[in-house]
Amino acid sequence: MLNLVLFGPPGAGKGTQSQKLIDKYQLVHISTGDLFRAHIKNQTPLGKKVSKLIADGELVPDKITIDMLEEEVDKNPQAKGFVFDGFPRTIPQAVELDKFLESKGSKIAGVIALDVDKDELTKRVAQRQKESGRVDDQADKIQKRIDEYFNKIVLVLPYYDEQKKLTKINGIGEIETIFNSLCAVIDQY
Ligand code: AMP
């Protein structure tokens, strides 16, 4: 199995690159953000529970997020591998993901972090808000989510660095150029 974590701040291009990766490597894309947004749209009990947190740009508690992610993995028993996008965002999530995959005789092959500076992110997410109308992309929430990434979520990276699984790549430039850099890393796994 080829399991990847695509890591990066809001607006780094994780969604775009994930889509290209699943096409090329025949993987299943699991974006916890997309899953939460689908729950909210469908007004499920989980959606109702998390909608305010997400609209406010806050993280959803680990237990809720982990349970949802594991359920999604279990829905895809035939998968050749997964691209985890937006997960893990905390150390407990990373530890649990390792345990969960190990219980299935599998593991994370590598973690690729897309490097994009704050100014570029703010511009990109503002543009996305105009196009998609995501509630958590509104101006005041954008800054909070970007700061949350640089202050807290990055603390997950040393966990993977210690396991020698982390690669950082430049996330600014043409989509195709960034994709080629990602593939070059993945082809070494
Ligand atoms: P994203 O689309 O990945 O930026 O996620 C949108 C929102 O969903 C985040 O701002 C969080 O509120 C929530 N969320 C997504 N993934 C996670 C996660 N791994 N842990 C906690 N909250 C998450």
Short mmCIF file of C-alpha atoms and ligand atoms in Angstrom, two decimals:
data_model
loop_
_atom_site.label_atom_id
_atom_site.label_comp_id
_atom_site.label_asym_id
_atom_site.label_seq_id
_atom_site.Cartn_x
_atom_site.Cartn_y
_atom_site.Cartn_z
CA MET A 1 0.00 0.00 0.00
CA LEU A 2 1.13 3.53 -0.77
CA ASN A 3 -0.08 5.84 2.00
CA LEU A 4 0.88 9.50 1.77
CA VAL A 5 0.25 12.51 3.93
CA LEU A 6 0.03 15.76 2.03
CA PHE A 7 0.77 18.49 4.51
CA GLY A 8 0.52 22.25 4.22
CA PRO A 9 -1.33 25.39 5.25
CA PRO A 10 -4.78 26.39 3.92
CA GLY A 11 -4.35 27.43 0.31
CA ALA A 12 -1.11 25.50 -0.24
CA GLY A 13 -2.68 23.47 -3.05
CA LYS A 14 -3.24 20.21 -1.17
CA GLY A 15 -6.64 19.61 -2.80
CA THR A 16 -5.38 20.30 -6.34
CA GLN A 17 -2.28 18.17 -5.97
CA SER A 18 -4.19 15.34 -4.21
CA GLN A 19 -6.50 15.10 -7.19
CA LYS A 20 -3.56 14.70 -9.56
CA LEU A 21 -1.86 12.18 -7.28
CA ILE A 22 -4.89 9.92 -6.97
CA ASP A 23 -5.23 9.89 -10.77
CA LYS A 24 -1.59 9.01 -11.34
CA TYR A 25 -1.10 6.50 -8.50
CA GLN A 26 -4.69 5.15 -8.27
CA LEU A 27 -5.05 6.11 -4.64
CA VAL A 28 -8.05 7.10 -2.55
CA HIS A 29 -8.13 10.74 -1.44
CA ILE A 30 -9.26 11.39 2.12
CA SER A 31 -9.62 15.04 3.02
CA THR A 32 -11.01 15.47 6.53
CA GLY A 33 -12.02 19.05 5.62
CA ASP A 34 -14.04 17.78 2.62
CA LEU A 35 -15.64 15.07 4.78
CA PHE A 36 -16.66 17.61 7.42
CA ARG A 37 -18.06 19.94 4.74
CA ALA A 38 -20.12 17.06 3.29
CA HIS A 39 -21.52 16.27 6.77
CA ILE A 40 -22.43 19.94 7.23
CA LYS A 41 -24.07 20.16 3.82
CA ASN A 42 -26.09 17.00 4.47
CA GLN A 43 -26.98 18.19 7.97
CA THR A 44 -25.93 14.91 9.59
CA PRO A 45 -25.61 14.75 13.41
CA LEU A 46 -21.83 15.02 13.00
CA GLY A 47 -22.26 17.98 10.66
CA LYS A 48 -24.42 19.79 13.20
CA LYS A 49 -21.88 19.10 15.93
CA VAL A 50 -18.91 20.55 14.01
CA SER A 51 -20.40 23.32 11.88
CA LYS A 52 -19.73 26.17 14.29
CA LEU A 53 -16.15 25.07 14.99
CA ILE A 54 -15.42 24.91 11.28
CA ALA A 55 -17.10 28.21 10.47
CA ASP A 56 -14.97 29.75 13.24
CA GLY A 57 -11.76 28.23 11.85
CA GLU A 58 -11.23 26.08 14.97
CA LEU A 59 -9.94 22.51 14.94
CA VAL A 60 -12.49 19.75 15.48
CA PRO A 61 -11.62 17.60 18.55
CA ASP A 62 -9.24 14.70 17.86
CA LYS A 63 -11.61 11.88 18.79
CA ILE A 64 -14.33 13.04 16.38
CA THR A 65 -11.83 13.59 13.58
CA ILE A 66 -10.00 10.30 14.09
CA ASP A 67 -13.24 8.26 14.22
CA MET A 68 -14.45 9.86 10.99
CA LEU A 69 -11.12 9.25 9.24
CA GLU A 70 -10.89 5.61 10.32
CA GLU A 71 -14.43 4.98 9.17
CA GLU A 72 -13.54 6.41 5.76
CA VAL A 73 -10.44 4.21 5.46
CA ASP A 74 -12.53 1.17 6.39
CA LYS A 75 -15.00 2.01 3.61
CA ASN A 76 -12.21 1.43 1.08
CA PRO A 77 -10.82 -2.05 1.80
CA GLN A 78 -9.68 -2.48 -1.82
CA ALA A 79 -7.66 0.75 -1.88
CA LYS A 80 -4.10 0.57 -3.20
CA GLY A 81 -3.32 3.37 -0.78
CA PHE A 82 -4.50 6.72 0.48
CA VAL A 83 -3.63 10.37 0.19
CA PHE A 84 -4.40 11.91 3.58
CA ASP A 85 -5.08 15.61 3.09
CA GLY A 86 -5.57 17.84 6.13
CA PHE A 87 -4.95 14.94 8.50
CA PRO A 88 -3.15 14.57 10.86
CA ARG A 89 -3.16 18.09 12.30
CA THR A 90 -2.14 17.16 15.88
CA ILE A 91 0.35 14.73 17.41
CA PRO A 92 -2.42 12.50 18.89
CA GLN A 93 -3.92 12.25 15.39
CA ALA A 94 -0.51 11.30 13.94
CA VAL A 95 0.11 8.69 16.63
CA GLU A 96 -3.35 7.20 16.18
CA LEU A 97 -2.95 7.08 12.38
CA ASP A 98 0.28 5.09 12.78
CA LYS A 99 -1.39 2.67 15.20
CA PHE A 100 -4.44 2.30 13.02
CA LEU A 101 -2.43 1.60 9.86
CA GLU A 102 -0.14 -0.78 11.75
CA SER A 103 -3.18 -2.76 12.89
CA LYS A 104 -3.89 -3.28 9.19
CA GLY A 105 -0.30 -4.30 8.41
CA SER A 106 0.27 -0.97 6.70
CA LYS A 107 2.08 2.33 7.32
CA ILE A 108 2.69 5.87 6.11
CA ALA A 109 5.22 5.79 3.27
CA GLY A 110 5.99 9.48 3.53
CA VAL A 111 4.82 12.95 4.39
CA ILE A 112 5.21 15.77 1.90
CA ALA A 113 4.82 19.32 3.16
CA LEU A 114 4.03 22.04 0.63
CA ASP A 115 5.91 25.19 1.53
CA VAL A 116 4.06 28.45 0.78
CA ASP A 117 4.59 31.78 2.56
CA LYS A 118 1.83 33.63 4.44
CA ASP A 119 1.37 36.48 1.92
CA GLU A 120 0.85 34.11 -0.99
CA LEU A 121 -1.58 31.99 1.09
CA THR A 122 -3.69 34.98 2.08
CA LYS A 123 -4.02 35.93 -1.60
CA ARG A 124 -4.86 32.41 -2.73
CA VAL A 125 -7.48 31.75 -0.05
CA ALA A 126 -9.17 35.11 -0.68
CA GLN A 127 -9.45 34.10 -4.34
CA ARG A 128 -10.84 30.66 -3.36
CA GLN A 129 -13.44 32.32 -1.15
CA LYS A 130 -14.67 34.35 -4.13
CA GLU A 131 -14.95 31.21 -6.24
CA SER A 132 -16.27 28.65 -3.73
CA GLY A 133 -17.84 30.74 -0.97
CA ARG A 134 -16.38 28.50 1.75
CA VAL A 135 -17.49 29.95 5.09
CA ASP A 136 -14.12 29.26 6.70
CA ASP A 137 -12.34 31.18 3.91
CA GLN A 138 -13.80 34.54 4.96
CA ALA A 139 -11.14 37.20 5.56
CA ASP A 140 -11.14 37.17 9.38
CA LYS A 141 -11.16 33.36 9.48
CA ILE A 142 -8.44 32.98 6.87
CA GLN A 143 -5.85 34.71 9.02
CA LYS A 144 -6.84 32.61 12.02
CA ARG A 145 -6.52 29.35 10.09
CA ILE A 146 -3.19 30.37 8.58
CA ASP A 147 -1.85 31.40 12.01
CA GLU A 148 -3.16 28.16 13.52
CA TYR A 149 -1.13 26.25 10.92
CA PHE A 150 2.13 28.11 11.56
CA ASN A 151 1.74 28.18 15.36
CA LYS A 152 0.32 24.74 16.07
CA ILE A 153 -0.20 22.37 13.18
CA VAL A 154 3.46 22.52 12.09
CA LEU A 155 4.30 20.90 15.43
CA VAL A 156 3.29 17.60 13.82
CA LEU A 157 6.21 17.82 11.38
CA PRO A 158 9.01 16.86 13.82
CA TYR A 159 7.06 13.68 14.59
CA TYR A 160 7.54 12.57 10.99
CA ASP A 161 10.99 14.09 10.66
CA GLU A 162 12.17 11.84 13.51
CA GLN A 163 10.83 8.87 11.56
CA LYS A 164 12.78 10.13 8.48
CA LYS A 165 9.52 10.39 6.57
CA LEU A 166 9.30 14.13 5.97
CA THR A 167 10.07 15.96 2.72
CA LYS A 168 9.39 19.66 2.19
CA ILE A 169 8.81 20.95 -1.30
CA ASN A 170 8.28 24.41 -2.73
CA GLY A 171 4.54 24.97 -3.16
CA ILE A 172 4.85 28.15 -5.23
CA GLY A 173 4.96 27.92 -9.01
CA GLU A 174 3.12 26.14 -11.78
CA ILE A 175 0.78 23.34 -10.68
CA GLU A 176 2.54 20.95 -13.07
CA THR A 177 6.02 21.83 -11.77
CA ILE A 178 4.93 21.25 -8.17
CA PHE A 179 3.25 18.00 -9.18
CA ASN A 180 6.48 16.79 -10.83
CA SER A 181 8.40 17.56 -7.63
CA LEU A 182 5.85 15.55 -5.64
CA CYS A 183 6.08 12.60 -8.01
CA ALA A 184 9.87 12.65 -7.86
CA VAL A 185 9.64 12.25 -4.07
CA ILE A 186 6.93 9.59 -4.19
CA ASP A 187 8.78 7.54 -6.79
CA GLN A 188 11.61 7.13 -4.26
CA TYR A 189 9.31 5.47 -1.67
P1 AMP B 1 -9.43 21.97 5.48
O1 AMP B 1 -10.35 21.91 4.31
O2 AMP B 1 -8.47 20.81 5.53
O3 AMP B 1 -8.70 23.28 5.61
O4 AMP B 1 -10.33 21.81 6.78
C1 AMP B 1 -11.39 22.71 7.06
C2 AMP B 1 -11.69 22.70 8.54
O5 AMP B 1 -12.09 21.38 8.96
C3 AMP B 1 -10.51 23.03 9.44
O6 AMP B 1 -10.30 24.44 9.58
C4 AMP B 1 -10.94 22.38 10.75
O7 AMP B 1 -11.96 23.16 11.37
C5 AMP B 1 -11.59 21.09 10.27
N1 AMP B 1 -10.61 20.01 10.15
C6 AMP B 1 -10.20 19.41 9.00
N2 AMP B 1 -9.29 18.45 9.26
C7 AMP B 1 -9.09 18.45 10.60
C8 AMP B 1 -8.23 17.72 11.47
N3 AMP B 1 -7.37 16.80 11.00
N4 AMP B 1 -8.32 17.99 12.79
C9 AMP B 1 -9.17 18.90 13.28
N5 AMP B 1 -9.99 19.67 12.51
C10 AMP B 1 -9.95 19.44 11.17
#
